PDB file of C-alpha atoms in Angstrom:
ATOM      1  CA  UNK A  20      32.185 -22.585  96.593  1.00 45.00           C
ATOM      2  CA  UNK A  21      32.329 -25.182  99.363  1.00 51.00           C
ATOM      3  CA  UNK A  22      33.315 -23.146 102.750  1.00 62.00           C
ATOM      4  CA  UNK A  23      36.060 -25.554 103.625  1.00 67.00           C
ATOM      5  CA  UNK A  24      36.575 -27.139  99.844  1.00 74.00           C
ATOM      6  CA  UNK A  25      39.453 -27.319  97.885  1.00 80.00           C
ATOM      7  CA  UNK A  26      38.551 -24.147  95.539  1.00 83.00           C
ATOM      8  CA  UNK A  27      38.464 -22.129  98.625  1.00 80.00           C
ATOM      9  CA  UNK A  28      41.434 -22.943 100.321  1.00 84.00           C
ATOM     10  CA  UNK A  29      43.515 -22.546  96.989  1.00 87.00           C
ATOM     11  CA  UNK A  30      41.705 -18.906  96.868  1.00 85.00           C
ATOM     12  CA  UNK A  31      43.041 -18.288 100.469  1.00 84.00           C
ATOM     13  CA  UNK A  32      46.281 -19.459 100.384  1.00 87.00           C
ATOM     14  CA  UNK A  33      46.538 -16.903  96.622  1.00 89.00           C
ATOM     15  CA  UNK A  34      45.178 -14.462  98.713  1.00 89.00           C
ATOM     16  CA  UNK A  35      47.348 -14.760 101.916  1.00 86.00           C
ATOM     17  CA  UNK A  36      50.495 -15.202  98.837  1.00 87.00           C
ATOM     18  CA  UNK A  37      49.714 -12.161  97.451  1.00 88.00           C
ATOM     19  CA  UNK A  38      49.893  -9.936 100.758  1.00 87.00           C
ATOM     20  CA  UNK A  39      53.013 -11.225 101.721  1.00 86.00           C
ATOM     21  CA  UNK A  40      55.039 -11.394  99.155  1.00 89.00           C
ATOM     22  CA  UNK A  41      56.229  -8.015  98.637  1.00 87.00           C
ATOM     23  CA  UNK A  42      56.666  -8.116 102.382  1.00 88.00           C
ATOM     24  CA  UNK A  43      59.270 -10.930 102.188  1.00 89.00           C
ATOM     25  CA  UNK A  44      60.922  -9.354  99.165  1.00 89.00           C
ATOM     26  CA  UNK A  45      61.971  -6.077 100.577  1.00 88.00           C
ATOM     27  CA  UNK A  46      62.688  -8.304 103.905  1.00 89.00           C
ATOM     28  CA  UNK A  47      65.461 -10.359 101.590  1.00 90.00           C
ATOM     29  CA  UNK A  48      66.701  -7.266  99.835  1.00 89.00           C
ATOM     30  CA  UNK A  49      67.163  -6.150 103.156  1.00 89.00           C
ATOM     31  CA  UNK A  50      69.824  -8.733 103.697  1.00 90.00           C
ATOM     32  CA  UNK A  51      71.618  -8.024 100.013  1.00 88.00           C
ATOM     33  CA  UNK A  52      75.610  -7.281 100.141  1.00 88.00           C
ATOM     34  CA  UNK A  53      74.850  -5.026  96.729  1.00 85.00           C
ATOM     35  CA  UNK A  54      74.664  -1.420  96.581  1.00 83.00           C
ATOM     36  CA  UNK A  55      71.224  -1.462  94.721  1.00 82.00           C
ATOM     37  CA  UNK A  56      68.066  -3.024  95.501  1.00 81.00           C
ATOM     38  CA  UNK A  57      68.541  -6.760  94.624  1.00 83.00           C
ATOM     39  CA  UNK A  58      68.016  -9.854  96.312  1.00 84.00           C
ATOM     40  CA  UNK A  59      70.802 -11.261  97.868  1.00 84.00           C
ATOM     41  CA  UNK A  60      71.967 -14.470  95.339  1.00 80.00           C
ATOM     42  CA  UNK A  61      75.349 -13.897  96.455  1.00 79.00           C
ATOM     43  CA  UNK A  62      74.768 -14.295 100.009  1.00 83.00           C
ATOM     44  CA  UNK A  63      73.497 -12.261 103.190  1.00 87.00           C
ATOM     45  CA  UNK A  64      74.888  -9.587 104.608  1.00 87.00           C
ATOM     46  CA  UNK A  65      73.918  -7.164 107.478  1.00 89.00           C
ATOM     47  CA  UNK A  66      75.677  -3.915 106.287  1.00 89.00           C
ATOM     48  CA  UNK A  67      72.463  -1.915 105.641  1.00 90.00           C
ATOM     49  CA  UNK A  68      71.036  -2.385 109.240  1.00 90.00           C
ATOM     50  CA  UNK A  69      74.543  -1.303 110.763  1.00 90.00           C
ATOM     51  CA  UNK A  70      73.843   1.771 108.139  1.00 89.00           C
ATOM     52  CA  UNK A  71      70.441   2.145 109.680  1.00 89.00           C
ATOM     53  CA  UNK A  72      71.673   2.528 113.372  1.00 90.00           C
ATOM     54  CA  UNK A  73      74.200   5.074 112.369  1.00 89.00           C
ATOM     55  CA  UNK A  74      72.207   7.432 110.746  1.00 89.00           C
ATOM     56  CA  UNK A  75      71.245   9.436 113.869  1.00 90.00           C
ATOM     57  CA  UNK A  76      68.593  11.119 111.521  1.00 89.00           C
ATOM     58  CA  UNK A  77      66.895   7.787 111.135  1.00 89.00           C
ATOM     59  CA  UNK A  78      66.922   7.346 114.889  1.00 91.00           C
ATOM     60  CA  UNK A  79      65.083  10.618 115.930  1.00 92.00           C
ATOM     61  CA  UNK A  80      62.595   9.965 113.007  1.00 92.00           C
ATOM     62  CA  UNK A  81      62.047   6.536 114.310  1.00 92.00           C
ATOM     63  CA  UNK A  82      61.604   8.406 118.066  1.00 93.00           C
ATOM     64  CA  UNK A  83      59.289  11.199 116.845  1.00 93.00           C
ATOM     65  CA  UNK A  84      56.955   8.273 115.084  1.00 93.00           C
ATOM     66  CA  UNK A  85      56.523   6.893 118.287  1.00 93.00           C
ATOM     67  CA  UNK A  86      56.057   9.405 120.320  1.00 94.00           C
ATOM     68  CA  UNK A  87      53.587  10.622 117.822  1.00 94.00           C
ATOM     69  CA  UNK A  88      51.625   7.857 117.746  1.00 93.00           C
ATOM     70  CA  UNK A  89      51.703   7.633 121.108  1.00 94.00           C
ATOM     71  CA  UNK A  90      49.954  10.369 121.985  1.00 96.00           C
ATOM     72  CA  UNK A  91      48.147  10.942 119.049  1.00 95.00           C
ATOM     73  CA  UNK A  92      46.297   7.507 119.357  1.00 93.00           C
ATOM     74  CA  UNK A  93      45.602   8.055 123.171  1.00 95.00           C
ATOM     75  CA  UNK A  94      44.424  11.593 122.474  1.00 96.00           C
ATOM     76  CA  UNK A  95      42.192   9.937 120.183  1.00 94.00           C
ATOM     77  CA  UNK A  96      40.747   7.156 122.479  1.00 94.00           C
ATOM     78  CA  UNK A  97      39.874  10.002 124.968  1.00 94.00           C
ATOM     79  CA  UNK A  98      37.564  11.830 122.737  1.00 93.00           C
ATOM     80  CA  UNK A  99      36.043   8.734 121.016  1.00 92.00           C
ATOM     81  CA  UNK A 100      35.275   6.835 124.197  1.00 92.00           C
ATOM     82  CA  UNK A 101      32.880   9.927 125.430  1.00 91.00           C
ATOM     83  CA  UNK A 102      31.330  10.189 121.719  1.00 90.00           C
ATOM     84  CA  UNK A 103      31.052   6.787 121.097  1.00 89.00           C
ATOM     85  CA  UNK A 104      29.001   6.464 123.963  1.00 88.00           C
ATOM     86  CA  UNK A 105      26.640   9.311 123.311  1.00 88.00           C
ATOM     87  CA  UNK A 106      26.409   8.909 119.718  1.00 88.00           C
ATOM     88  CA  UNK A 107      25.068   4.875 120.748  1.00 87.00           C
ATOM     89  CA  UNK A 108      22.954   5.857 123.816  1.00 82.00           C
ATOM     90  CA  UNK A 109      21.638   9.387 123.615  1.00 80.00           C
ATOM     91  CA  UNK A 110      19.219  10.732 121.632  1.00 82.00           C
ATOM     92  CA  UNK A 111      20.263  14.718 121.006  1.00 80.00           C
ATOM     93  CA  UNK A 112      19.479  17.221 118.133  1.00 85.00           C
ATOM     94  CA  UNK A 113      22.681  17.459 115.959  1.00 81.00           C
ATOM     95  CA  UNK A 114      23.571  13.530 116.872  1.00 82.00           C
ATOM     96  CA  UNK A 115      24.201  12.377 113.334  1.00 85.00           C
ATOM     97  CA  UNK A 116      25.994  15.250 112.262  1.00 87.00           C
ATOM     98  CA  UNK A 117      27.859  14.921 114.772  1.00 84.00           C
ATOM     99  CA  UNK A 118      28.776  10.872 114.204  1.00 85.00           C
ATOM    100  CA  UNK A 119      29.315  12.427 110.281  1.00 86.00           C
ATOM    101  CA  UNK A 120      31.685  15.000 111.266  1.00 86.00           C
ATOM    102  CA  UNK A 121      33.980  12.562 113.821  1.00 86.00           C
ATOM    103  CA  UNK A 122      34.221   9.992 110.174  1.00 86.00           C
ATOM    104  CA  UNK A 123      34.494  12.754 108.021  1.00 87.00           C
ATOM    105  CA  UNK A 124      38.694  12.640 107.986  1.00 88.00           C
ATOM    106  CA  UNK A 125      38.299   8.692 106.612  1.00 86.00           C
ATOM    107  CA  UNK A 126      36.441  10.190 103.522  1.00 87.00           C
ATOM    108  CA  UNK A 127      38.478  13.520 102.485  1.00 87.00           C
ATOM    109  CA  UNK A 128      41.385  12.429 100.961  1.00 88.00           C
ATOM    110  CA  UNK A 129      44.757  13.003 103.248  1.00 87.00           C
ATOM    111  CA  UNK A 130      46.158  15.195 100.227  1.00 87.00           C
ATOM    112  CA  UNK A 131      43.281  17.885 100.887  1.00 89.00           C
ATOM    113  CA  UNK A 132      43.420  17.664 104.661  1.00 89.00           C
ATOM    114  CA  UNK A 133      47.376  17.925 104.250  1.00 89.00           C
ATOM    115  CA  UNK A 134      46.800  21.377 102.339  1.00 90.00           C
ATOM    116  CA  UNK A 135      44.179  22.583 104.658  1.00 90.00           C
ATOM    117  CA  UNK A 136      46.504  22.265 107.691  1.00 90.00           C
ATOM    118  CA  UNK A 137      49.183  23.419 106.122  1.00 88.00           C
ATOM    119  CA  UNK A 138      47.787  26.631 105.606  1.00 89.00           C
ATOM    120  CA  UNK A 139      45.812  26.487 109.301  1.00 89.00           C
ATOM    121  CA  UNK A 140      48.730  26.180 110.740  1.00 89.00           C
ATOM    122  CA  UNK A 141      50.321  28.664 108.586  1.00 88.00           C
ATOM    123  CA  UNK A 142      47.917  31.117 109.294  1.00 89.00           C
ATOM    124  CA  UNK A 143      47.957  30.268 112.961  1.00 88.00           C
ATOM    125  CA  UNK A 144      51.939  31.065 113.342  1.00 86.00           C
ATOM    126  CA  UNK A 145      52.484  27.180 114.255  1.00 86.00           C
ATOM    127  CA  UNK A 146      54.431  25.744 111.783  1.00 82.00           C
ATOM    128  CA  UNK A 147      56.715  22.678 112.941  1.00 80.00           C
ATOM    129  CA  UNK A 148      55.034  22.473 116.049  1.00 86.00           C
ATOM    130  CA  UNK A 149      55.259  18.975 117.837  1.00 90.00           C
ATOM    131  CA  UNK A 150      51.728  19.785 119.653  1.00 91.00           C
ATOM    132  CA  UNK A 151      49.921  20.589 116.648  1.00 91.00           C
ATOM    133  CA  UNK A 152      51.866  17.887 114.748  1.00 92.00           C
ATOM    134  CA  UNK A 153      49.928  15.609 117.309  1.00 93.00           C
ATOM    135  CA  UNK A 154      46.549  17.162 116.988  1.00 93.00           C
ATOM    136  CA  UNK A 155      46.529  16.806 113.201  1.00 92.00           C
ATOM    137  CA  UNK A 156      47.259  13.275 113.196  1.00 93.00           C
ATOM    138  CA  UNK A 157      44.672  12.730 116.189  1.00 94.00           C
ATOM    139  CA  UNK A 158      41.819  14.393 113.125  1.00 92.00           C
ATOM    140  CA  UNK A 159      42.709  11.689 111.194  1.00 92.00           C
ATOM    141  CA  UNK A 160      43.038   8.647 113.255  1.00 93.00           C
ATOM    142  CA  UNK A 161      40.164   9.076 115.802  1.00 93.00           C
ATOM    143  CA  UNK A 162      37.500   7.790 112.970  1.00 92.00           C
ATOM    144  CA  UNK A 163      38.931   4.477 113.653  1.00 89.00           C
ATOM    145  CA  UNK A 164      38.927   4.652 117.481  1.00 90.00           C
ATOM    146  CA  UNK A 165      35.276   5.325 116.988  1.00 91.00           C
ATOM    147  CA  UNK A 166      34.259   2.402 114.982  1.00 88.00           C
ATOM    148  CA  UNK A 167      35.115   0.249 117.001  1.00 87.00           C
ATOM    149  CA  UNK A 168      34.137   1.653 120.172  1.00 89.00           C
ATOM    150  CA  UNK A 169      30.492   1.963 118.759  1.00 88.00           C
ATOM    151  CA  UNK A 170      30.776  -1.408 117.891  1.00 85.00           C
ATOM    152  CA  UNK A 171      31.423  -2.654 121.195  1.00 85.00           C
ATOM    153  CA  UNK A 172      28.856  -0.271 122.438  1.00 84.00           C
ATOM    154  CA  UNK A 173      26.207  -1.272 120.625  1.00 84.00           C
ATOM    155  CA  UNK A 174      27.028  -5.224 121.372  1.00 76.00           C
ATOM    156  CA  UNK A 175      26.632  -4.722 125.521  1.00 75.00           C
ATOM    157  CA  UNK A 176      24.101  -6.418 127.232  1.00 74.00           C
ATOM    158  CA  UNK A 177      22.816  -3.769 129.004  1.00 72.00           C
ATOM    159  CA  UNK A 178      21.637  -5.659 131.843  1.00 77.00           C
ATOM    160  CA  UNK A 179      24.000  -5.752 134.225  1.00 74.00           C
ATOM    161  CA  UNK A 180      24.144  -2.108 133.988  1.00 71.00           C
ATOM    162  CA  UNK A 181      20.554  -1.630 134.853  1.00 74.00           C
ATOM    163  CA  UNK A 182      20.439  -3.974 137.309  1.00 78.00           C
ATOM    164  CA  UNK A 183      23.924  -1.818 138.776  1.00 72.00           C
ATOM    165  CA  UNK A 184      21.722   1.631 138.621  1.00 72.00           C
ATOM    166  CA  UNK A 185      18.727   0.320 140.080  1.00 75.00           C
ATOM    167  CA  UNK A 186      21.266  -0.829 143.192  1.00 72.00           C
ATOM    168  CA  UNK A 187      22.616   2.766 143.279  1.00 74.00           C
ATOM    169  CA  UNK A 188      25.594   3.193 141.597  1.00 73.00           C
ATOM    170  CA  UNK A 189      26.493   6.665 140.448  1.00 75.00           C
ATOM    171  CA  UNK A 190      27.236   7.330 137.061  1.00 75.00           C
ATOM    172  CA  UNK A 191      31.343   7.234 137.493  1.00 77.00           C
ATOM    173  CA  UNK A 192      30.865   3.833 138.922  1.00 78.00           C
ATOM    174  CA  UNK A 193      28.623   1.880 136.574  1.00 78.00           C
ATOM    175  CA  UNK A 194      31.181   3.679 133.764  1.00 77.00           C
ATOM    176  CA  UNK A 195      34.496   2.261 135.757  1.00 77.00           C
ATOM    177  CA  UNK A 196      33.310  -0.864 136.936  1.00 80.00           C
ATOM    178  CA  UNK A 197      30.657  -2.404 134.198  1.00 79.00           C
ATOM    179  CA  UNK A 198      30.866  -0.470 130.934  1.00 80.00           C
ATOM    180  CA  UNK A 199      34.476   0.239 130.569  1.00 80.00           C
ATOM    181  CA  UNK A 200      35.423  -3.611 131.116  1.00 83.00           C
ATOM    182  CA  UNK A 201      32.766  -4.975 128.708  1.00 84.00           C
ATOM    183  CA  UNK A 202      33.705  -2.182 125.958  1.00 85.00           C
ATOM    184  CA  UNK A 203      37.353  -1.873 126.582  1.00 85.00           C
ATOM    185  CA  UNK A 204      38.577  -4.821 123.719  1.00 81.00           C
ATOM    186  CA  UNK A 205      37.025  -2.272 121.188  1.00 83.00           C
ATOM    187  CA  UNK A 206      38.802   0.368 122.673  1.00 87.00           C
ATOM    188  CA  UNK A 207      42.168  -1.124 122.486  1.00 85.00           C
ATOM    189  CA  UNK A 208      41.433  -2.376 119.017  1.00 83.00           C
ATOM    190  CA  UNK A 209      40.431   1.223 118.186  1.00 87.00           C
ATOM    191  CA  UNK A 210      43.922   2.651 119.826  1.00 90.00           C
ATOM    192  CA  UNK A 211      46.238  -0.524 118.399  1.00 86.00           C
ATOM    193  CA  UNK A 212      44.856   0.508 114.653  1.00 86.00           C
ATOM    194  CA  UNK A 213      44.824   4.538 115.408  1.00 90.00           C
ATOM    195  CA  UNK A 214      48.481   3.673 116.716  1.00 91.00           C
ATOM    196  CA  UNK A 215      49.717   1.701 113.326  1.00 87.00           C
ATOM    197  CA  UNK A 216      47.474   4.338 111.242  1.00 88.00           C
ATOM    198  CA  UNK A 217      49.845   7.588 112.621  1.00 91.00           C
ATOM    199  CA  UNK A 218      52.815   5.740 112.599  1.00 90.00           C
ATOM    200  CA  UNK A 219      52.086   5.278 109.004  1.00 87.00           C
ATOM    201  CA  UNK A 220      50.909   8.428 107.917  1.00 90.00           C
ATOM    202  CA  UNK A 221      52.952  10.136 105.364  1.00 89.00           C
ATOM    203  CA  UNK A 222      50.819  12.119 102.886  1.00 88.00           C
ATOM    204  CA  UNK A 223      49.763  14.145 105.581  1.00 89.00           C
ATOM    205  CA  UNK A 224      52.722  14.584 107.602  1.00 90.00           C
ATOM    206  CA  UNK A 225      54.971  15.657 104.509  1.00 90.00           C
ATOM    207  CA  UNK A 226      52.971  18.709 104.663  1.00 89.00           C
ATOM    208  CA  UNK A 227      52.958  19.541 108.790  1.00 89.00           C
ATOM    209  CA  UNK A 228      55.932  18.853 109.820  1.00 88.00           C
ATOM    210  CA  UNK A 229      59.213  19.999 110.257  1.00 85.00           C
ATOM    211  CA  UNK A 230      62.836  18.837 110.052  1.00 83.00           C
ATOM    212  CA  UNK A 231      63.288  18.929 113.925  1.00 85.00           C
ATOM    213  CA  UNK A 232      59.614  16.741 113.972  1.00 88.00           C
ATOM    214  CA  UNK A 233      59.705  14.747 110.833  1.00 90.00           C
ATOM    215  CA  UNK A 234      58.343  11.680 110.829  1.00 91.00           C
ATOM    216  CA  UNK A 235      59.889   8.001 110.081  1.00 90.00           C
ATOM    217  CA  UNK A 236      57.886   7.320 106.923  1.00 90.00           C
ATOM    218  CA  UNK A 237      58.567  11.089 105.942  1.00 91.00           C
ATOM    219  CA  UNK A 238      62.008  10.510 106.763  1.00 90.00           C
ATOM    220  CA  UNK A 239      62.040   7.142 104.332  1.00 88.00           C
ATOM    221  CA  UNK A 240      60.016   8.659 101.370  1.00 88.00           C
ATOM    222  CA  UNK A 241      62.623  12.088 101.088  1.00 87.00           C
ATOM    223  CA  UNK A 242      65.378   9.210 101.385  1.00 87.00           C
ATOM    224  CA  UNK A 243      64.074   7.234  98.876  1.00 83.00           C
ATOM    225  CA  UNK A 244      63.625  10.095  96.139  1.00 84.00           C
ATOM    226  CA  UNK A 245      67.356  11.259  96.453  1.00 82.00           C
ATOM    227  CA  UNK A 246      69.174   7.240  96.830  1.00 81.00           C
ATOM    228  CA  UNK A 247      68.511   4.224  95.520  1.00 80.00           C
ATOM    229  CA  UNK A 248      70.383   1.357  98.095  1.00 83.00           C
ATOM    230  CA  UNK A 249      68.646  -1.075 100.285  1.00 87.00           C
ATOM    231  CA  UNK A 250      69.020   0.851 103.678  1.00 89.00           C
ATOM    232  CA  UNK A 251      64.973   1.600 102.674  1.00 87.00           C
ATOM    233  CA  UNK A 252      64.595  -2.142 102.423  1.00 88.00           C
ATOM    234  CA  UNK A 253      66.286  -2.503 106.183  1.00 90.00           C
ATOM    235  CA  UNK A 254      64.439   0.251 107.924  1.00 90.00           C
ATOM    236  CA  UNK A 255      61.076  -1.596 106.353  1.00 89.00           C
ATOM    237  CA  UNK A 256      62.703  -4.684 107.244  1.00 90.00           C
ATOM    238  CA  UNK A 257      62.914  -3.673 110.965  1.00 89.00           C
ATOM    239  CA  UNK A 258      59.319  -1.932 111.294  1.00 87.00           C
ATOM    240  CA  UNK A 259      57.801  -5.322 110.032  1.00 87.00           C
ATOM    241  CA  UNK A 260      60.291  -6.806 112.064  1.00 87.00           C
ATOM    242  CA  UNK A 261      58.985  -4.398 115.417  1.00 83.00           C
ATOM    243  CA  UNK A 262      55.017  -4.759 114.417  1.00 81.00           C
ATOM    244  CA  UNK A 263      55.363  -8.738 114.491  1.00 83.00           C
ATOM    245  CA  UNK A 264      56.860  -8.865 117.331  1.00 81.00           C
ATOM    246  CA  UNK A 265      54.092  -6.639 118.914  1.00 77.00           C
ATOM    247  CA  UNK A 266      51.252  -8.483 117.335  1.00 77.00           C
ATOM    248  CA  UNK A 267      52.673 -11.802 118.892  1.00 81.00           C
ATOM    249  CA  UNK A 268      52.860 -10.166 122.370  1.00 73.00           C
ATOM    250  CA  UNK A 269      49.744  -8.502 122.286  1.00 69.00           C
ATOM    251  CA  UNK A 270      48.067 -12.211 121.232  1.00 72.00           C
ATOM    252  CA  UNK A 271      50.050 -13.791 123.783  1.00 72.00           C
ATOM    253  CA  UNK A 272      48.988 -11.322 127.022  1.00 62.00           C
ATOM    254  CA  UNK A 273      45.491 -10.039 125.890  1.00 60.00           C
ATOM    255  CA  UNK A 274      44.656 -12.305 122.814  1.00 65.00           C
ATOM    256  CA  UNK A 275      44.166 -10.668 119.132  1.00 64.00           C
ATOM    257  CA  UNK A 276      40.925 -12.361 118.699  1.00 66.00           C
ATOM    258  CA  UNK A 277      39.848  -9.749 121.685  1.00 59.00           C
ATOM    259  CA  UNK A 278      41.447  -6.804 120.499  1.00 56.00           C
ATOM    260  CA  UNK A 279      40.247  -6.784 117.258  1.00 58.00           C
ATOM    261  CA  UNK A 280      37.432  -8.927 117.075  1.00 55.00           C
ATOM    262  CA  UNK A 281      35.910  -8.272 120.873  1.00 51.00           C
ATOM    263  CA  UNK A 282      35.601 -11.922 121.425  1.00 52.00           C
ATOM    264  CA  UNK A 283      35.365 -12.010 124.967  1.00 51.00           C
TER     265      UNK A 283
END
């Protein structure tokens, strides 16, 4: 298959089809005057986003995802910078169970971890707690901060920090000044897909939190197994709506190809 050849580019553009199409159909049911999920032949109408914004319930879920992810990503970022960095440069006893146990959460299914928790937390008196809410999502999601910070770690020329020790730098200098810059588009690659990986999270979160912390995509799947109307299709509407918007504004002051690539 020619790189560039006609074959190819059909295959793509299938490819790039098939992604996006249920994306643009629950964005166009979104816009439906009907009371059940149907596309809007009739014309458009924006009832079930004025329904969104009145559901206060929505709101706070919408609030708590954020917050959530938040925190839960940057919590993240701070302990996979440190081990990223050892597990690359140091040679220790224990270092590969150690790189095991940080991507251990990407291979037990969410289902078992959701369990576990539940009864952790159970045990531990700390059910419906925001904090541990945060912790258990920052389990899950720091695998991916890791990656890519080990990625970026391994990929420095370490030159320029040699040539920085041999002049005297301390150790909180060469970090600050030459390693953090040359790593950091792996880092924020690792916290922008930690941050869309807990905002998503529902299998896990249906079983840790609480009505006072529940979660947006918690919020949506309870919805959706009591009603069937297209206020689902608006809230999904908007969050595709919100993470475009994002993506373009993270290309346009920092550059994508950066963040998730590490093109420099």
């Amino acid at each position: 298959m020619s790189k560039n050849g006609p074959l190819a580019l059909t295959f793509h553009s299938l490819v790039v089809v098939f992604m996006l199409a249920p994306l643009v159909v629950v964005c166009l049911v979104a816009f439906t005057p009907e009371n059940t999920l149907s596309l809007p032949t009739a014309g458009f109408s924006l009832r079930w986003f004025e329904a969104v914004f009145e559901r206060a319930d929505f709101l706070e879920a919408f609030n708590n995802s954020l917050q959530l992810a938040f925190l839960a990503a940057s919590l993240a970022t701070l302990i996979a910078v440190p081990a990223g960095l050892a597990i690359t440069r140091l040679q220790f006893p224990g270092r590969d169970f150690l790189n095991v146990l940080f991507l251990s959460p990407i291979i037990i299914p969410h289902l078992v971890l959701g369990v576990a928790l539940l009864r952790l937390f159970a045990l531990l008196g700390v059910n419906g707690s925001f904090t541990w809410l945060v912790l258990a999502h920052t389990v899950v999601i720091t695998p991916y901060v890791l990656r890519l910070v080990i990625a970026a770690a391994i990929g420095v020329d370490r030159s320029a920090e040699q040539a920085a020790e041999s002049l005297g730098a301390s150790r909180f200098t060469l970090f600050r000044k030459i390693t953090l810059p040359m790593i950091l588009p792996g880092i924020a690659g690792g916290w922008l897909l930690a941050f869309i990986n807990s905002f998503d999270e529902v299998t896990l979160s249906i079983f840790v939190t609480s009505p006072a912390t529940q979660t947006l995509p918690v919020k949506m799947y309870v919805y959706a197994t009591e009603s069937i109307d297209p206020m689902m299709a608006a809230v999904s509407a908007l969050v595709i709506a919100l993470t475009a918007v994002t993506m373009i504004l993270l290309d346009r002051v920092y550059g994508l190809d950066r963040v998730l690539v590490g093109k420099h």
